[in-house]
PDB file of C-alpha atoms and ligand atoms in Angstrom:
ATOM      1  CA  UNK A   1      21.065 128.471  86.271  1.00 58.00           C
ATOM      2  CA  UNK A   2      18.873 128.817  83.498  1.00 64.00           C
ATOM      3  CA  UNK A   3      18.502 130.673  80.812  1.00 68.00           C
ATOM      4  CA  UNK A   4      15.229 131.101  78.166  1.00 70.00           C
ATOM      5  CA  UNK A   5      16.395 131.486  75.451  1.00 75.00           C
ATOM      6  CA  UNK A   6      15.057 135.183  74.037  1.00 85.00           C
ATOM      7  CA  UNK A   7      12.407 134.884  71.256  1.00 92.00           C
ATOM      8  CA  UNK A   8      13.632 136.885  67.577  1.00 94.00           C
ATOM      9  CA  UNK A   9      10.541 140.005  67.623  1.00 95.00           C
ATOM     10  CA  UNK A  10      13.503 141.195  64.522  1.00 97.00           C
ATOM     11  CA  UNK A  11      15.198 138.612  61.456  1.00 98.00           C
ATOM     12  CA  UNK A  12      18.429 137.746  62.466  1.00 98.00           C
ATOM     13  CA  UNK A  13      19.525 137.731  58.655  1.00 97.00           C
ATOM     14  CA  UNK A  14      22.807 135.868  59.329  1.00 97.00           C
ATOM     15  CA  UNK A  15      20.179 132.584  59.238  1.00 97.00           C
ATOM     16  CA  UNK A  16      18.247 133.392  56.566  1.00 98.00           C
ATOM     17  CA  UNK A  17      16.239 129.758  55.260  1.00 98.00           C
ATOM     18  CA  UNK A  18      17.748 129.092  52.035  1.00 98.00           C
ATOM     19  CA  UNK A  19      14.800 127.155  50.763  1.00 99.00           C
ATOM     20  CA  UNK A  20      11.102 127.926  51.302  1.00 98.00           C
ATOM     21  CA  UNK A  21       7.841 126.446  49.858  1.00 99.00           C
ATOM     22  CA  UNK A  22       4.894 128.126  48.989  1.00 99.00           C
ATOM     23  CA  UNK A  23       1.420 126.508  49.101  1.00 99.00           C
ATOM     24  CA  UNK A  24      -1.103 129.579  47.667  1.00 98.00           C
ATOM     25  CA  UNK A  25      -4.199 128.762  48.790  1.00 99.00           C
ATOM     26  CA  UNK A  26      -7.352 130.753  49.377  1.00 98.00           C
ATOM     27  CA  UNK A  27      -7.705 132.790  46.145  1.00 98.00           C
ATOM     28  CA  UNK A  28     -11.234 131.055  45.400  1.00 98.00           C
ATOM     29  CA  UNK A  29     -12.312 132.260  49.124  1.00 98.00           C
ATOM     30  CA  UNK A  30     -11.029 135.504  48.504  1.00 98.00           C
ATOM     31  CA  UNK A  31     -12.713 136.554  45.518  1.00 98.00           C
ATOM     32  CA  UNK A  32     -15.746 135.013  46.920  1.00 98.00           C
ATOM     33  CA  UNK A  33     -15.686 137.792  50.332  1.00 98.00           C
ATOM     34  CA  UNK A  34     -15.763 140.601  47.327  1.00 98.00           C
ATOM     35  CA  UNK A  35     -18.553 139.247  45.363  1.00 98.00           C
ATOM     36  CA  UNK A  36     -16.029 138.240  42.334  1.00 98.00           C
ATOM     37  CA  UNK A  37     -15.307 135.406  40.209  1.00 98.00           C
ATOM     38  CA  UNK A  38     -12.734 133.181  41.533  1.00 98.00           C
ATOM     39  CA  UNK A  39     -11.020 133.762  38.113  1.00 98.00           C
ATOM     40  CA  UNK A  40     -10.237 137.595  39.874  1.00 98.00           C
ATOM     41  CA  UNK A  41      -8.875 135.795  42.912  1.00 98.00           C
ATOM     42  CA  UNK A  42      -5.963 133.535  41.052  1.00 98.00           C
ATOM     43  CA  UNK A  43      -5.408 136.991  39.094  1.00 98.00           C
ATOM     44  CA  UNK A  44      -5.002 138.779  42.410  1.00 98.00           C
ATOM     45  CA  UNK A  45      -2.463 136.091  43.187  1.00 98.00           C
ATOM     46  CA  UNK A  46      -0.274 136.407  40.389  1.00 98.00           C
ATOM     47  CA  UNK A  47       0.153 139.979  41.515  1.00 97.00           C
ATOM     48  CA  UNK A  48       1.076 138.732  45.285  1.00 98.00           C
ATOM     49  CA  UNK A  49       3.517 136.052  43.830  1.00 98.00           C
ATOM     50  CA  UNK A  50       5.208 138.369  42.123  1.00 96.00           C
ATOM     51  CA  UNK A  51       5.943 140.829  44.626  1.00 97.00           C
ATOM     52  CA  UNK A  52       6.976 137.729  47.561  1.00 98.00           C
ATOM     53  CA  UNK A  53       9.304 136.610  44.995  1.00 97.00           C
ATOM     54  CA  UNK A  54      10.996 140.079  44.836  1.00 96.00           C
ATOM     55  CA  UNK A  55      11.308 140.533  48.577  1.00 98.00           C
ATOM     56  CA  UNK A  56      12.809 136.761  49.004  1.00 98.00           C
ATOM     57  CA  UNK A  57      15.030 137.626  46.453  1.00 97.00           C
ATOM     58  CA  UNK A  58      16.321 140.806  48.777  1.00 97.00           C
ATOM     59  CA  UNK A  59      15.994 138.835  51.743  1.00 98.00           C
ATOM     60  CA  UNK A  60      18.641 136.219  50.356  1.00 98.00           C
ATOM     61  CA  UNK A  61      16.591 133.500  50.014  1.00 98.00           C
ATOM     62  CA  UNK A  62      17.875 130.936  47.228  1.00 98.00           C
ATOM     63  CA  UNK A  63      15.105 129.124  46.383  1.00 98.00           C
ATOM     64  CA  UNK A  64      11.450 129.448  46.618  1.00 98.00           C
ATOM     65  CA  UNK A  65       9.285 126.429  45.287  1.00 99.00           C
ATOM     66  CA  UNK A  66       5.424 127.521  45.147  1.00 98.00           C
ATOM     67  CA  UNK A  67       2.254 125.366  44.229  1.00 98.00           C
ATOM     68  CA  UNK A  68       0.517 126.774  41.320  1.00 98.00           C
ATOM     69  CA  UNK A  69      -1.420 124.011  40.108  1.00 98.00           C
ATOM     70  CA  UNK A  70      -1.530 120.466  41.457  1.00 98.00           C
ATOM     71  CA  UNK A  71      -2.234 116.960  39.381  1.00 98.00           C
ATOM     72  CA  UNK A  72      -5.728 116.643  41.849  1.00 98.00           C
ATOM     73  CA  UNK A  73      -6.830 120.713  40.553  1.00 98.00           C
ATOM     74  CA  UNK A  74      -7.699 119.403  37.092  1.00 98.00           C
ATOM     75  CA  UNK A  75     -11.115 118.061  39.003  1.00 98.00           C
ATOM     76  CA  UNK A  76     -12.083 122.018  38.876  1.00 98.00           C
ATOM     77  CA  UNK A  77     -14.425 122.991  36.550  1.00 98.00           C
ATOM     78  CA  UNK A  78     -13.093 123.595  32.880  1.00 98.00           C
ATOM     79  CA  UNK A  79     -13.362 127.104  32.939  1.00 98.00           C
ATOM     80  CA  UNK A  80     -11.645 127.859  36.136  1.00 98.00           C
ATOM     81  CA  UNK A  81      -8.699 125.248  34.703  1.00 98.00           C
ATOM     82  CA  UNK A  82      -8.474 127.229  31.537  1.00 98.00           C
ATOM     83  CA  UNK A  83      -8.223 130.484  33.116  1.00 98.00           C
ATOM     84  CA  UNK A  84      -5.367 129.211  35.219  1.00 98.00           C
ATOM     85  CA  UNK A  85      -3.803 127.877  32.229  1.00 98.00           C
ATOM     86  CA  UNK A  86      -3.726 130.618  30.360  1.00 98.00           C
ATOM     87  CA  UNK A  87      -2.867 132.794  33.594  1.00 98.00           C
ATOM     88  CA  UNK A  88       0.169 130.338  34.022  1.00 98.00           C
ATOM     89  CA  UNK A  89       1.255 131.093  30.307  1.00 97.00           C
ATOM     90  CA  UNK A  90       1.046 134.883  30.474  1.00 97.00           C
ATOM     91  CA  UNK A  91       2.478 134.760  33.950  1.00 97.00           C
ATOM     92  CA  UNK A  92       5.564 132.871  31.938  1.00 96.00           C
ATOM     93  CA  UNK A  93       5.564 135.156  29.409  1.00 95.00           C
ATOM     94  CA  UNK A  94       5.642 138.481  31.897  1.00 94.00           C
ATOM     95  CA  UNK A  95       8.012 136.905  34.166  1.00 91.00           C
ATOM     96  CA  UNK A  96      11.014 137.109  31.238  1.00 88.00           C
ATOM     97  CA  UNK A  97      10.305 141.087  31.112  1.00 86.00           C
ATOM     98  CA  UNK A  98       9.961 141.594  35.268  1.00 87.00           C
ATOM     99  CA  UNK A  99      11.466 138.888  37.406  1.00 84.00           C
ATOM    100  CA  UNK A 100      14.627 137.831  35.048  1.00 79.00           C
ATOM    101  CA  UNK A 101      14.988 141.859  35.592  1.00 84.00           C
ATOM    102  CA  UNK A 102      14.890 140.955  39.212  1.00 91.00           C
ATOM    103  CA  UNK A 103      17.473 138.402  38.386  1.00 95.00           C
ATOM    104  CA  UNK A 104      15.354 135.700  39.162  1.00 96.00           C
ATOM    105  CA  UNK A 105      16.009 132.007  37.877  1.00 97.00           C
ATOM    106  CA  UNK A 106      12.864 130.493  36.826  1.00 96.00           C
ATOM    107  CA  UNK A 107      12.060 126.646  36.375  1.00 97.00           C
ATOM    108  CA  UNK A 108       9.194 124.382  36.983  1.00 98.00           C
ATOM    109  CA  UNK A 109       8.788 121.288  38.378  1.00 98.00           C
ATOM    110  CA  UNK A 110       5.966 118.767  37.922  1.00 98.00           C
ATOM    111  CA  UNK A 111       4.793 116.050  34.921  1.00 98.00           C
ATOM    112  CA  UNK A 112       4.870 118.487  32.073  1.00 98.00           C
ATOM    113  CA  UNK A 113       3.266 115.584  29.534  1.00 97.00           C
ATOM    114  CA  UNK A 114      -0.436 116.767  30.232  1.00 98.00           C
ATOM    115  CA  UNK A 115       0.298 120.375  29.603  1.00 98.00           C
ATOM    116  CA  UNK A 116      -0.535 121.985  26.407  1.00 98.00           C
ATOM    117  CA  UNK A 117       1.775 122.207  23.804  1.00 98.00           C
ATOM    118  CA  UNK A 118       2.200 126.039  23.808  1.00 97.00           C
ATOM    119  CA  UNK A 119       2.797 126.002  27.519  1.00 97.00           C
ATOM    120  CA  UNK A 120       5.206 123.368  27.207  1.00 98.00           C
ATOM    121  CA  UNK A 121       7.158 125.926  24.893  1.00 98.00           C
ATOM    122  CA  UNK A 122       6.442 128.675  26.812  1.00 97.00           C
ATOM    123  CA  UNK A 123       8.079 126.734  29.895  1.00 97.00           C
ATOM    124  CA  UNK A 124      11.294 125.836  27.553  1.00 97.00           C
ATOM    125  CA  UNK A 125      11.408 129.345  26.754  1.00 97.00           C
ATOM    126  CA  UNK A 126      11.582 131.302  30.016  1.00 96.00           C
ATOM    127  CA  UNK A 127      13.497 128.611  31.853  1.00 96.00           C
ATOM    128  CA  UNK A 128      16.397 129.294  29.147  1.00 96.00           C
ATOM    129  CA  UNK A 129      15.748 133.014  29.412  1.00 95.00           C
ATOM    130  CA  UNK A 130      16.622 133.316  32.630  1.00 96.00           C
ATOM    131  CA  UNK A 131      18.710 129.951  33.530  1.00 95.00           C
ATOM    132  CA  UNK A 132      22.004 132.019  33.440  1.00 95.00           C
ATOM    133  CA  UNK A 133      20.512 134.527  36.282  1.00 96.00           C
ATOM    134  CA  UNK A 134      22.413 134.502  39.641  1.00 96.00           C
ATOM    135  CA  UNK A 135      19.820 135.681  41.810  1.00 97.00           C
ATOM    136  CA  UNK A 136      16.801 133.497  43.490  1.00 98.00           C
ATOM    137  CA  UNK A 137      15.714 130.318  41.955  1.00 98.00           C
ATOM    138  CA  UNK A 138      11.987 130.221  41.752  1.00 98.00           C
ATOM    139  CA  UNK A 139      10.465 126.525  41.058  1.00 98.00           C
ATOM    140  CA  UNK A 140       7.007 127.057  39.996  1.00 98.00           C
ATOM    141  CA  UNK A 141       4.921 123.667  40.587  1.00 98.00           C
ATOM    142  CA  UNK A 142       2.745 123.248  37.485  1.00 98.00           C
ATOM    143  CA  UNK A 143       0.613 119.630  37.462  1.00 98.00           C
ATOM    144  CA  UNK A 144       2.721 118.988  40.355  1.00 98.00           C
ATOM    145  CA  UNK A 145       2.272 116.128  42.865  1.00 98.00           C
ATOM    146  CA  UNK A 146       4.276 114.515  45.417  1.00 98.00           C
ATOM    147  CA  UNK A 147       3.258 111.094  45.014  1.00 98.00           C
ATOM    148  CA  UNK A 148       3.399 111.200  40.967  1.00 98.00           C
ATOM    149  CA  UNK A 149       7.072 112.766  41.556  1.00 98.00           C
ATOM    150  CA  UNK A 150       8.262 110.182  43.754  1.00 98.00           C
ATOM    151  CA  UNK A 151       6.559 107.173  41.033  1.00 98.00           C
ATOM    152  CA  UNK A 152       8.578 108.508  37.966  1.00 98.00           C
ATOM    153  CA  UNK A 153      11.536 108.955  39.933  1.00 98.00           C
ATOM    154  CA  UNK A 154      11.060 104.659  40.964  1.00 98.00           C
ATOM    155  CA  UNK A 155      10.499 104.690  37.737  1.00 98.00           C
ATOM    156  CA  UNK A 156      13.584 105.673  36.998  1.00 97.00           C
ATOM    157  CA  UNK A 157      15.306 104.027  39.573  1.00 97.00           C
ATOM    158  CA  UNK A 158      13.786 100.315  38.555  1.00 97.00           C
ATOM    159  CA  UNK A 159      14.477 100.977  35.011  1.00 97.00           C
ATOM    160  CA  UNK A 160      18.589 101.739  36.095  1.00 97.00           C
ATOM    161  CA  UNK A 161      18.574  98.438  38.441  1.00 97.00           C
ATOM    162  CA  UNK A 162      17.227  96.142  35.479  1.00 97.00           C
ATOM    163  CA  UNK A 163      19.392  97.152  33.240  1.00 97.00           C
ATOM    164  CA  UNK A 164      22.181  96.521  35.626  1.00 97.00           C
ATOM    165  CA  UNK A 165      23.044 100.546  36.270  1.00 97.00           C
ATOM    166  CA  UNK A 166      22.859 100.125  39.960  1.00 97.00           C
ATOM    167  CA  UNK A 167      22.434  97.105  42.375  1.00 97.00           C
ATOM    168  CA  UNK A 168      19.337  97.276  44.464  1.00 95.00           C
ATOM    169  CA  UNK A 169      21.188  97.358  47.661  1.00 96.00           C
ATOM    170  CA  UNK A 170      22.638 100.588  46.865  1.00 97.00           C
ATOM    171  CA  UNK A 171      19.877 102.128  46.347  1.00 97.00           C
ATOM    172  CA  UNK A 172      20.012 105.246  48.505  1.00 97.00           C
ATOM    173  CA  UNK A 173      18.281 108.278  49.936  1.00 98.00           C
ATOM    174  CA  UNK A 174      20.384 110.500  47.640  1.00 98.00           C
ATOM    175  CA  UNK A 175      19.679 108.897  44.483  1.00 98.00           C
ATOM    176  CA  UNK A 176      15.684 109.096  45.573  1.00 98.00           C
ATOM    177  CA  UNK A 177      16.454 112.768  46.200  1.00 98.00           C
ATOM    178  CA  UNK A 178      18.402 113.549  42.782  1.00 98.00           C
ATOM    179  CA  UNK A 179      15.473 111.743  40.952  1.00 98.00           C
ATOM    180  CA  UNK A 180      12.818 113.938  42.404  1.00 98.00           C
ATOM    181  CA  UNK A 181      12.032 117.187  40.330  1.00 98.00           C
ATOM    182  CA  UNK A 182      13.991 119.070  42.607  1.00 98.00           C
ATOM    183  CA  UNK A 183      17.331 117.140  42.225  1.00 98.00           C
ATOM    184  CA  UNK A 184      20.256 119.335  43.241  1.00 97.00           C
ATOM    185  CA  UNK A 185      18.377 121.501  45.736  1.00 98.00           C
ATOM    186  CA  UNK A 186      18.527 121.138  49.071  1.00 98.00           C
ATOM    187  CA  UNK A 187      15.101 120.127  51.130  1.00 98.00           C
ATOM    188  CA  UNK A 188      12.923 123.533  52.223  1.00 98.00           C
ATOM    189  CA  UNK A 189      13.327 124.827  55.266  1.00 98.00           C
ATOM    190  CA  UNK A 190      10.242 126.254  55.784  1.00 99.00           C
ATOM    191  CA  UNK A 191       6.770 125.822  54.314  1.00 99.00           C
ATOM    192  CA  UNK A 192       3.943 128.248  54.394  1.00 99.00           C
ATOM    193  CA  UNK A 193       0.769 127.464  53.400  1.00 99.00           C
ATOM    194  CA  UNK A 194      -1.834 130.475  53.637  1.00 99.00           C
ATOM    195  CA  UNK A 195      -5.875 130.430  53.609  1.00 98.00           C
ATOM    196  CA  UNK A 196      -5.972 128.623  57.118  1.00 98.00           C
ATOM    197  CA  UNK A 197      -6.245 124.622  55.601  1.00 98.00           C
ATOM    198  CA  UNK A 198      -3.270 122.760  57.515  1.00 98.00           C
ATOM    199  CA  UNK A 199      -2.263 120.090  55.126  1.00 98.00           C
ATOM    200  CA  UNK A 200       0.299 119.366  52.217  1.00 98.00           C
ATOM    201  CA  UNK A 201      -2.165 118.663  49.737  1.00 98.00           C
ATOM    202  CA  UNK A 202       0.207 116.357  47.744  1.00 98.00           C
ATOM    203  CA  UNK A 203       3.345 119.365  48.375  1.00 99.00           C
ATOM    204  CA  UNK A 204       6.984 118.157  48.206  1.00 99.00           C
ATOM    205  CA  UNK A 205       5.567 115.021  50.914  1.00 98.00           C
ATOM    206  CA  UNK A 206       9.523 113.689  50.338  1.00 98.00           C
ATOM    207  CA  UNK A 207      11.363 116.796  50.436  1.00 98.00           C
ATOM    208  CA  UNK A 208       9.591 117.899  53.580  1.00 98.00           C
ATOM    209  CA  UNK A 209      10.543 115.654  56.046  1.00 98.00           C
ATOM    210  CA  UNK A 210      12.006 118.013  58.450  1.00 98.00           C
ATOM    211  CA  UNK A 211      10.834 121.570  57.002  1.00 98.00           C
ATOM    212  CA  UNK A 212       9.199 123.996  59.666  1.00 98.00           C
ATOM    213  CA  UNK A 213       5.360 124.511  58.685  1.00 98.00           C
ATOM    214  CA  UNK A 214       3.504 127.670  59.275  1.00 99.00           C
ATOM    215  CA  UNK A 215       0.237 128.240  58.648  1.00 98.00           C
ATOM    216  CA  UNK A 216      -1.545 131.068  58.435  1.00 98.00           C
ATOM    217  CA  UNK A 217      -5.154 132.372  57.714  1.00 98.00           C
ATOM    218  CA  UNK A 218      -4.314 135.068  55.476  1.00 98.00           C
ATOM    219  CA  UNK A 219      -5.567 134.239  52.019  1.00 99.00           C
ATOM    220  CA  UNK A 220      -3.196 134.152  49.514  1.00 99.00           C
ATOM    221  CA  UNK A 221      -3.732 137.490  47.455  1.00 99.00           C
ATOM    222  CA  UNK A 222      -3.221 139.641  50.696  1.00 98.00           C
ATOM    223  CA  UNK A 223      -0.237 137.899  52.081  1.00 99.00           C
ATOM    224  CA  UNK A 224       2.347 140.582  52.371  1.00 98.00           C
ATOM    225  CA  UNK A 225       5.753 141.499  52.862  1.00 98.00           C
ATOM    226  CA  UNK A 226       4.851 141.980  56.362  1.00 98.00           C
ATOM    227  CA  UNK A 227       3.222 138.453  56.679  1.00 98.00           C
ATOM    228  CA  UNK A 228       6.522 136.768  54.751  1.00 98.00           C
ATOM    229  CA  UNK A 229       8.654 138.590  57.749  1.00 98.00           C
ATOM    230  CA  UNK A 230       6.160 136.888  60.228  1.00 98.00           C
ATOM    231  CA  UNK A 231       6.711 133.829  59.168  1.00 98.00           C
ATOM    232  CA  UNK A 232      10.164 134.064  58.935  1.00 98.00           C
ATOM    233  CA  UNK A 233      10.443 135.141  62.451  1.00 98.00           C
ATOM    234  CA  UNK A 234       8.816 132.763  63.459  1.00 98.00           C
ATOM    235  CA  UNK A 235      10.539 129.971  61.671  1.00 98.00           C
ATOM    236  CA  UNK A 236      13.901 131.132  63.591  1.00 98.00           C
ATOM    237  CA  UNK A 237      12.123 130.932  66.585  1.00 98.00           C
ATOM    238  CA  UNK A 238      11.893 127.424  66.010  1.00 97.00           C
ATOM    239  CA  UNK A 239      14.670 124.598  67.022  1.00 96.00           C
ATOM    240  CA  UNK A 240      14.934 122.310  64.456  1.00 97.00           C
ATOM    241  CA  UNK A 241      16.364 119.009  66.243  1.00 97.00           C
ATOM    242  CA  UNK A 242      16.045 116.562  63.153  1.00 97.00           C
ATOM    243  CA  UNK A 243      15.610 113.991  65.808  1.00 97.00           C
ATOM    244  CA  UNK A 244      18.591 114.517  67.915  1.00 97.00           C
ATOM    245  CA  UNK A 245      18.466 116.650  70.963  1.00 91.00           C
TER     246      UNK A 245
HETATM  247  C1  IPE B   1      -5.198 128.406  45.373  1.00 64.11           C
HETATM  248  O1  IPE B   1      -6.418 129.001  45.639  1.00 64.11           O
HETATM  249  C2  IPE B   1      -4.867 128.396  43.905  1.00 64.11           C
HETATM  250  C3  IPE B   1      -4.951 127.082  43.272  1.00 64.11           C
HETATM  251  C4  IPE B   1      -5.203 125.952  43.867  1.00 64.11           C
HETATM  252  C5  IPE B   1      -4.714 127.036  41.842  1.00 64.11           C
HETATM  253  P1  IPE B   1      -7.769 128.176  45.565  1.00 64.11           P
HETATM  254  O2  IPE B   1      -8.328 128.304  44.196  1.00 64.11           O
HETATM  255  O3  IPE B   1      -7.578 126.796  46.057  1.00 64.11           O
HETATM  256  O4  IPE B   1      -8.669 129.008  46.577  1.00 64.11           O
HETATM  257  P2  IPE B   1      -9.692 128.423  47.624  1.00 64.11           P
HETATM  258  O5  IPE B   1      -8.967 127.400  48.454  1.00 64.11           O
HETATM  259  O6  IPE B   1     -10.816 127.827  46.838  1.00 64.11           O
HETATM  260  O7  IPE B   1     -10.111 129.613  48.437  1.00 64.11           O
HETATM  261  C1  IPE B   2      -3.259 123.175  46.951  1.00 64.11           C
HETATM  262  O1  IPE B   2      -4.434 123.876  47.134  1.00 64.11           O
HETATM  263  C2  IPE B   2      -2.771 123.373  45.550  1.00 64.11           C
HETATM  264  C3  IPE B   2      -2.291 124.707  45.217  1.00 64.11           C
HETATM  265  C4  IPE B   2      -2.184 125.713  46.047  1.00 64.11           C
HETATM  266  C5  IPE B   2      -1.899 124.884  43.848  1.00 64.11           C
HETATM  267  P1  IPE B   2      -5.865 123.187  46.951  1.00 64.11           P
HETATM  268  O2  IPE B   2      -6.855 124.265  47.225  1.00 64.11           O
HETATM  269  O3  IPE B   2      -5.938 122.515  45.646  1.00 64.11           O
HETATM  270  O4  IPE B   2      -5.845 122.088  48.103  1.00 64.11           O
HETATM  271  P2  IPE B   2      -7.026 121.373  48.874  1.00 64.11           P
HETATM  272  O5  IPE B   2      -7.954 120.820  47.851  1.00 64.11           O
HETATM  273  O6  IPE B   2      -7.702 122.399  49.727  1.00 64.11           O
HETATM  274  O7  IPE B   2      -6.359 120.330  49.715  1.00 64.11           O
HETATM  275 MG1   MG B   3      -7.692 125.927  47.863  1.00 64.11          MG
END
């Protein structure tokens, strides 16, 4: 006899993903449908990050890595780069007064080199605010990019096999892993990427080998609490096999 297996419509929070990723996408688009600069739109996201973050911290979720500014989006004009500069920074700043409230753990991941000085500080600054917080950790990915990631972690890896560290046959999946910015967490689950485009655009490309994508066409600054419960519903619909049966 056989049985379908019944389809979640609820969460079943006994298997809650303990790692999602976040790619925000559509805030340009957005601001565009309302006749506003796009500078509005990235502002209007800030707000939505803010509140996802909250309700994945209630849902216990223990990490949440989201895309807030990749190495390709310094082709944008210099204006619309500033802007999200300086919206990164006060987001930074705001984040040690509401989300450490929220007992959030905030870090970033990504080459930090090109960044200004006073974001650089700003970064060291929050991260140590909050780093003794027990609640979600929250990666933001700032001049992130997969493929510049997984170089300086070869990098790193070449430089500890000439010098004799470790032989080159022992080089390992693991040690790949614990070189990439997110050393120490475990791979996402899930990824959502909003504003309808269904590609990584340079997202955790390593780290993703066997997370559960969902796409959806809501642009970022409207996705809701409702639309994060969507997508987690429909991520536990899904059997993950990682190539067995
Ligand atoms: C995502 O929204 C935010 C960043 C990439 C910084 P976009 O700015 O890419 O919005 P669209 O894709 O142009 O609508
Ligand atoms: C990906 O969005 C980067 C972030 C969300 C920060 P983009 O809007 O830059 O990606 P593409 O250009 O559509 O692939
Ligand atoms: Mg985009």
């Amino acid at each position: 006899m056989f049985f379908k297996k019944k389809r979640l419509t609820e969460i079943d929070y006994t298997r809650i993903p303990v790692h999602i990723g976040v790619i925000m996408d559509g805030n340009g688009r957005w601001a565009k449908k309302r006749g506003l600069p796009r500078s509005a739109g990235h502002q209007a996201g800030a707000d939505t990050l803010k509140k996802i973050v909250t309700e994945c911290n209630k849902m216990g979720i223990k990490y949440i890595t989201v895309y807030a500014f990749s190495t390709e989006n310094w082709k944008r004009p210099k204006d619309e780069v500033d802007f999200l500069m300086n919206l990164l920074m006060n987001y930074l700043r705001d984040a040690e007064k509401t989300l450490a409230g929220e007992n959030v753990v905030i870090r970033t991941i990504g080459s930090r080199n090109e960044l200004s000085e006073e974001i650089q500080q700003q970064i060291i600054k929050t991260e140590k605010f909050t780093e003794n917080n027990t609640g979600i950790v929250m990666n933001i990915a700032l001049n992130y990019g997969s493929r510049e990631e997984i170089i300086h972690a070869v990098r790193g890896l070449v430089r500890d096999a000439v010098g004799g560290k470790v032989k080159l046959e022992d080089i390992s999946e693991d040690m790949m892993s614990n070189r990439l910015y997110t050393g120490g967490i475990p791979d996402p689950d899930l990824i959502i990427r909003t504003s309808g485009e269904e590609r990584l655009s340079n997202f955790l490309m390593w780290q993703s080998a066997y997370s559960e994508l969902y796409f959806t066409r809501r642009l970022w600054p409207d996705f809701n609490i409702n639309d994060l419960h969507t997508a987690i519903i429909a991520y536990q619909n899904r059997n993950r096999r990682y190539g067995g049966v």
